[in-house]
Amino acid sequence: EPEVTQTPSHQVTQMGQEVILRCVPISNHLYFYWYRQILGQKVEFLVSFYNNEISEKSEIFDDQFSVERPDGSNFTLKIRSTKLEDSAMYFCASSEGGGELFFGEGSRLTVL
Amino acid sequence: GQQLNQSPQSMFIQEGEDVSMNCTSSSIFNTWLWYKQDPGEGPVLLIALYKAGELTSNGRLTAQFGITRKDSFLNISASIPSDVGIYFCAGPPGANFGNEKLTFGTGTRLTIIP
């Protein structure tokens, strides 16, 4: 069964460092997303991406965040200068556009 | 912003019992999704509901889209150990098909007592 894959599964970084989280969405999907879940809390929307551009972003997704689809298969989230409060699970998701999102297993980011 | 409140917050049940949880919103949703999340993993889609009043089953799971479009419930019959996890309702605000910025509920944590 097709699935969304994410790497790395866990990244530890120093505050102020840049981090890139990678995702391979399901191959025939057109809509891509990043969500975040701080430990013990609910899943929060960060950004949606369609047709090679951001379609919507939340207030969490400030200038420190960026997304890119560098080729036909990868979808990346970059955090330019990490802060302690960026520590969370980051989930990539994709959809065909019919309402159902499929999530990856997540990348745990720990900022020290 | 829109909020989805789930109840109960947590449940402790015995294996074999039926489970019922619900999700309410202050505003109308046109789609309701139910996800399950295991520790350290991503949400897995269980059931999607698209029409008010719709009742949909997926094995032992049954979910309904409330007529007011402001609520939904999820039932699990004859619970088994692998049902343990956190259940989230979610939905996109409005009829925003194609750009499913999902709002997630607060979650219901299900624990099965041996």
Tab-separated table of N, CA and C in Angstrom, chain A residues 10-95:
chain	number	residue	atom	x	y	z
A	10	HIS	N	14.444	10.862	13.612
A	10	HIS	CA	14.753	11.683	14.783
A	10	HIS	C	15.984	12.524	14.479
A	11	GLN	N	15.893	13.821	14.782
A	11	GLN	CA	17.039	14.700	14.618
A	11	GLN	C	17.210	15.532	15.874
A	12	VAL	N	18.457	15.546	16.346
A	12	VAL	CA	18.810	16.375	17.490
A	12	VAL	C	19.705	17.487	16.969
A	13	THR	N	19.419	18.719	17.346
A	13	THR	CA	20.183	19.847	16.833
A	13	THR	C	20.374	20.888	17.919
A	14	GLN	N	21.368	21.728	17.723
A	14	GLN	CA	21.605	22.833	18.643
A	14	GLN	C	20.750	24.025	18.226
A	15	MET	N	20.320	24.776	19.201
A	15	MET	CA	19.555	25.993	18.946
A	15	MET	C	20.321	26.888	17.967
A	16	GLY	N	19.612	27.442	17.005
A	16	GLY	CA	20.233	28.309	16.021
A	16	GLY	C	20.690	27.614	14.756
A	17	GLN	N	20.722	26.298	14.782
A	17	GLN	CA	21.138	25.543	13.603
A	17	GLN	C	19.979	25.392	12.629
A	18	GLU	N	20.340	25.171	11.374
A	18	GLU	CA	19.340	24.906	10.340
A	18	GLU	C	19.031	23.415	10.293
A	19	VAL	N	17.769	23.116	10.035
A	19	VAL	CA	17.326	21.724	9.936
A	19	VAL	C	16.493	21.564	8.667
A	20	ILE	N	16.680	20.462	7.986
A	20	ILE	CA	15.835	20.124	6.837
A	20	ILE	C	15.202	18.769	7.084
A	21	LEU	N	13.893	18.738	7.042
A	21	LEU	CA	13.145	17.490	7.179
A	21	LEU	C	12.614	17.112	5.803
A	22	ARG	N	12.725	15.835	5.499
A	22	ARG	CA	12.392	15.389	4.152
A	22	ARG	C	11.201	14.455	4.141
A	23	CYS	N	10.473	14.493	3.051
A	23	CYS	CA	9.261	13.708	2.891
A	23	CYS	C	9.151	13.246	1.446
A	24	VAL	N	8.684	12.025	1.281
A	24	VAL	CA	8.294	11.561	-0.052
A	24	VAL	C	6.804	11.279	0.008
A	25	PRO	N	5.989	12.150	-0.574
A	25	PRO	CA	4.525	11.935	-0.546
A	25	PRO	C	4.126	10.743	-1.415
A	26	ILE	N	2.882	10.353	-1.310
A	26	ILE	CA	2.336	9.297	-2.167
A	26	ILE	C	2.360	9.798	-3.609
A	27	SER	N	2.782	8.921	-4.520
A	27	SER	CA	3.228	9.387	-5.839
A	27	SER	C	2.152	10.075	-6.683
A	28	ASN	N	0.904	9.702	-6.610
A	28	ASN	CA	-0.097	10.351	-7.457
A	28	ASN	C	-0.829	11.478	-6.739
A	29	HIS	N	-0.359	11.840	-5.555
A	29	HIS	CA	-1.015	12.923	-4.823
A	29	HIS	C	-0.513	14.271	-5.303
A	30	LEU	N	-1.390	15.274	-5.170
A	30	LEU	CA	-1.075	16.601	-5.694
A	30	LEU	C	-0.920	17.648	-4.599
A	31	TYR	N	-1.405	17.334	-3.412
A	31	TYR	CA	-1.430	18.310	-2.327
A	31	TYR	C	-0.530	17.803	-1.206
A	32	PHE	N	0.295	18.681	-0.685
A	32	PHE	CA	1.277	18.283	0.313
A	32	PHE	C	1.180	19.223	1.501
A	33	TYR	N	1.488	18.670	2.674
A	33	TYR	CA	1.294	19.420	3.920
A	33	TYR	C	2.403	19.098	4.917
A	34	TRP	N	2.619	20.043	5.789
A	34	TRP	CA	3.396	19.797	7.005
A	34	TRP	C	2.532	20.168	8.205
A	35	TYR	N	2.550	19.267	9.184
A	35	TYR	CA	1.881	19.485	10.446
A	35	TYR	C	2.899	19.281	11.565
A	36	ARG	N	2.559	19.795	12.729
A	36	ARG	CA	3.467	19.686	13.869
A	36	ARG	C	2.675	19.233	15.093
A	37	GLN	N	3.337	18.448	15.929
A	37	GLN	CA	2.701	18.022	17.179
A	37	GLN	C	3.716	18.138	18.304
A	38	ILE	N	3.506	19.105	19.160
A	38	ILE	CA	4.318	19.210	20.377
A	38	ILE	C	3.897	18.081	21.312
A	39	LEU	N	4.858	17.551	22.043
A	39	LEU	CA	4.616	16.380	22.884
A	39	LEU	C	3.377	16.545	23.758
A	40	GLY	N	2.466	15.605	23.628
A	40	GLY	CA	1.272	15.599	24.473
A	40	GLY	C	0.148	16.496	23.993
A	41	GLN	N	0.358	17.156	22.864
A	41	GLN	CA	-0.651	18.082	22.371
A	41	GLN	C	-1.249	17.583	21.055
A	42	LYS	N	-2.176	18.360	20.530
A	42	LYS	CA	-2.824	17.924	19.292
A	42	LYS	C	-1.974	18.298	18.093
A	43	VAL	N	-2.345	17.728	16.966
A	43	VAL	CA	-1.647	17.985	15.713
A	43	VAL	C	-2.070	19.357	15.180
A	44	GLU	N	-1.074	20.160	14.765
A	44	GLU	CA	-1.360	21.521	14.291
A	44	GLU	C	-0.883	21.701	12.846
A	45	PHE	N	-1.690	22.374	12.062
A	45	PHE	CA	-1.366	22.666	10.673
A	45	PHE	C	-0.238	23.696	10.595
A	46	LEU	N	0.716	23.445	9.700
A	46	LEU	CA	1.759	24.424	9.422
A	46	LEU	C	1.564	25.065	8.049
A	47	VAL	N	1.516	24.212	7.008
A	47	VAL	CA	1.533	24.738	5.649
A	47	VAL	C	0.958	23.717	4.685
A	48	SER	N	0.321	24.229	3.633
A	48	SER	CA	-0.116	23.375	2.529
A	48	SER	C	0.531	23.862	1.241
A	49	PHE	N	0.718	22.945	0.314
A	49	PHE	CA	1.509	23.224	-0.891
A	49	PHE	C	0.847	22.543	-2.061
A	50	TYR	N	0.622	23.300	-3.115
A	50	TYR	CA	-0.018	22.749	-4.310
A	50	TYR	C	0.498	23.488	-5.526
A	51	ASN	N	0.749	22.744	-6.587
A	51	ASN	CA	1.169	23.350	-7.852
A	51	ASN	C	2.423	24.205	-7.664
A	52	ASN	N	3.342	23.648	-6.869
A	52	ASN	CA	4.648	24.275	-6.639
A	52	ASN	C	4.611	25.603	-5.898
A	53	GLU	N	3.565	25.814	-5.142
A	53	GLU	CA	3.573	27.004	-4.307
A	53	GLU	C	2.762	26.769	-3.034
A	54	ILE	N	3.047	27.583	-2.045
A	54	ILE	CA	2.310	27.512	-0.793
A	54	ILE	C	0.881	27.992	-1.041
A	55	SER	N	-0.096	27.185	-0.629
A	55	SER	CA	-1.484	27.605	-0.784
A	55	SER	C	-2.043	28.200	0.500
A	56	GLU	N	-1.546	27.730	1.625
A	56	GLU	CA	-1.980	28.314	2.889
A	56	GLU	C	-0.930	28.025	3.957
A	57	LYS	N	-0.796	28.923	4.907
A	57	LYS	CA	0.121	28.680	6.013
A	57	LYS	C	-0.481	29.223	7.299
A	58	SER	N	-0.053	28.626	8.407
A	58	SER	CA	-0.560	29.057	9.699
A	58	SER	C	0.365	30.130	10.268
A	59	GLU	N	-0.066	30.684	11.402
A	59	GLU	CA	0.754	31.721	12.047
A	59	GLU	C	2.042	31.134	12.630
A	60	ILE	N	2.051	29.793	12.810
A	60	ILE	CA	3.271	29.149	13.298
A	60	ILE	C	4.356	29.226	12.225
A	61	PHE	N	3.950	29.151	10.983
A	61	PHE	CA	4.864	29.079	9.839
A	61	PHE	C	5.379	30.479	9.541
A	62	ASP	N	6.366	30.913	10.336
A	62	ASP	CA	6.896	32.275	10.136
A	62	ASP	C	8.091	32.248	9.186
A	63	ASP	N	8.839	33.350	9.155
A	63	ASP	CA	9.942	33.488	8.187
A	63	ASP	C	11.058	32.476	8.398
A	64	GLN	N	11.079	31.830	9.536
A	64	GLN	CA	12.117	30.835	9.788
A	64	GLN	C	11.837	29.515	9.064
A	65	PHE	N	10.620	29.354	8.605
A	65	PHE	CA	10.214	28.117	7.947
A	65	PHE	C	10.139	28.320	6.431
A	66	SER	N	10.472	27.280	5.708
A	66	SER	CA	10.252	27.299	4.263
A	66	SER	C	10.019	25.874	3.790
A	67	VAL	N	9.336	25.751	2.672
A	67	VAL	CA	9.102	24.438	2.078
A	67	VAL	C	9.532	24.488	0.622
A	68	GLU	N	9.842	23.279	0.133
A	68	GLU	CA	10.322	23.188	-1.236
A	68	GLU	C	9.990	21.817	-1.779
A	69	ARG	N	9.739	21.786	-3.084
A	69	ARG	CA	9.613	20.499	-3.767
A	69	ARG	C	10.727	20.494	-4.811
A	70	PRO	N	11.920	20.067	-4.408
A	70	PRO	CA	13.092	20.228	-5.274
A	70	PRO	C	13.076	19.348	-6.516
A	71	ASP	N	12.309	18.269	-6.479
A	71	ASP	CA	12.228	17.387	-7.640
A	71	ASP	C	10.830	16.787	-7.665
A	72	GLY	N	10.619	15.760	-8.483
A	72	GLY	CA	9.268	15.235	-8.629
A	72	GLY	C	8.776	14.377	-7.486
A	73	SER	N	9.673	14.089	-6.510
A	73	SER	CA	9.230	13.164	-5.476
A	73	SER	C	9.394	13.688	-4.050
A	74	ASN	N	10.344	14.577	-3.814
A	74	ASN	CA	10.600	15.014	-2.445
A	74	ASN	C	9.866	16.296	-2.099
A	75	PHE	N	9.576	16.439	-0.823
A	75	PHE	CA	8.931	17.649	-0.290
A	75	PHE	C	9.629	17.929	1.026
A	76	THR	N	10.260	19.107	1.151
A	76	THR	CA	11.081	19.358	2.326
A	76	THR	C	10.553	20.522	3.150
A	77	LEU	N	10.839	20.456	4.441
A	77	LEU	CA	10.571	21.551	5.364
A	77	LEU	C	11.913	21.988	5.946
A	78	LYS	N	12.213	23.272	5.810
A	78	LYS	CA	13.464	23.802	6.352
A	78	LYS	C	13.139	24.772	7.480
A	79	ILE	N	13.857	24.612	8.577
A	79	ILE	CA	13.794	25.590	9.664
A	79	ILE	C	15.163	26.248	9.703
A	80	ARG	N	15.198	27.542	9.469
A	80	ARG	CA	16.477	28.234	9.242
A	80	ARG	C	17.322	28.326	10.504
A	81	SER	N	16.747	28.722	11.584
A	81	SER	CA	17.471	28.919	12.829
A	81	SER	C	16.583	28.398	13.955
A	82	THR	N	16.846	27.164	14.352
A	82	THR	CA	15.917	26.495	15.268
A	82	THR	C	15.910	27.130	16.653
A	83	LYS	N	14.719	27.080	17.267
A	83	LYS	CA	14.545	27.550	18.634
A	83	LYS	C	14.125	26.358	19.491
A	84	LEU	N	14.266	26.508	20.795
A	84	LEU	CA	13.886	25.414	21.701
A	84	LEU	C	12.437	24.991	21.471
A	85	GLU	N	11.577	25.981	21.240
A	85	GLU	CA	10.148	25.692	21.095
A	85	GLU	C	9.795	25.030	19.754
A	86	ASP	N	10.787	24.852	18.886
A	86	ASP	CA	10.553	24.109	17.645
A	86	ASP	C	10.602	22.602	17.876
A	87	SER	N	11.013	22.187	19.064
A	87	SER	CA	11.052	20.750	19.377
A	87	SER	C	9.647	20.172	19.289
A	88	ALA	N	9.466	19.180	18.450
A	88	ALA	CA	8.140	18.614	18.202
A	88	ALA	C	8.287	17.458	17.231
A	89	MET	N	7.187	16.753	17.022
A	89	MET	CA	7.096	15.806	15.904
A	89	MET	C	6.571	16.578	14.704
A	90	TYR	N	7.221	16.409	13.581
A	90	TYR	CA	6.775	17.062	12.352
A	90	TYR	C	6.262	15.984	11.409
A	91	PHE	N	5.013	16.156	10.989
A	91	PHE	CA	4.381	15.175	10.105
A	91	PHE	C	4.170	15.769	8.728
A	92	CYS	N	4.572	15.011	7.742
A	92	CYS	CA	4.250	15.335	6.362
A	92	CYS	C	2.977	14.578	5.997
A	93	ALA	N	2.159	15.158	5.150
A	93	ALA	CA	0.943	14.497	4.690
A	93	ALA	C	0.726	14.828	3.220
A	94	SER	N	-0.026	13.976	2.544
A	94	SER	CA	-0.384	14.266	1.158
A	94	SER	C	-1.806	13.825	0.897
A	95	SER	N	-2.399	14.371	-0.146
A	95	SER	CA	-3.761	13.977	-0.514
A	95	SER	C	-3.953	14.153	-2.016
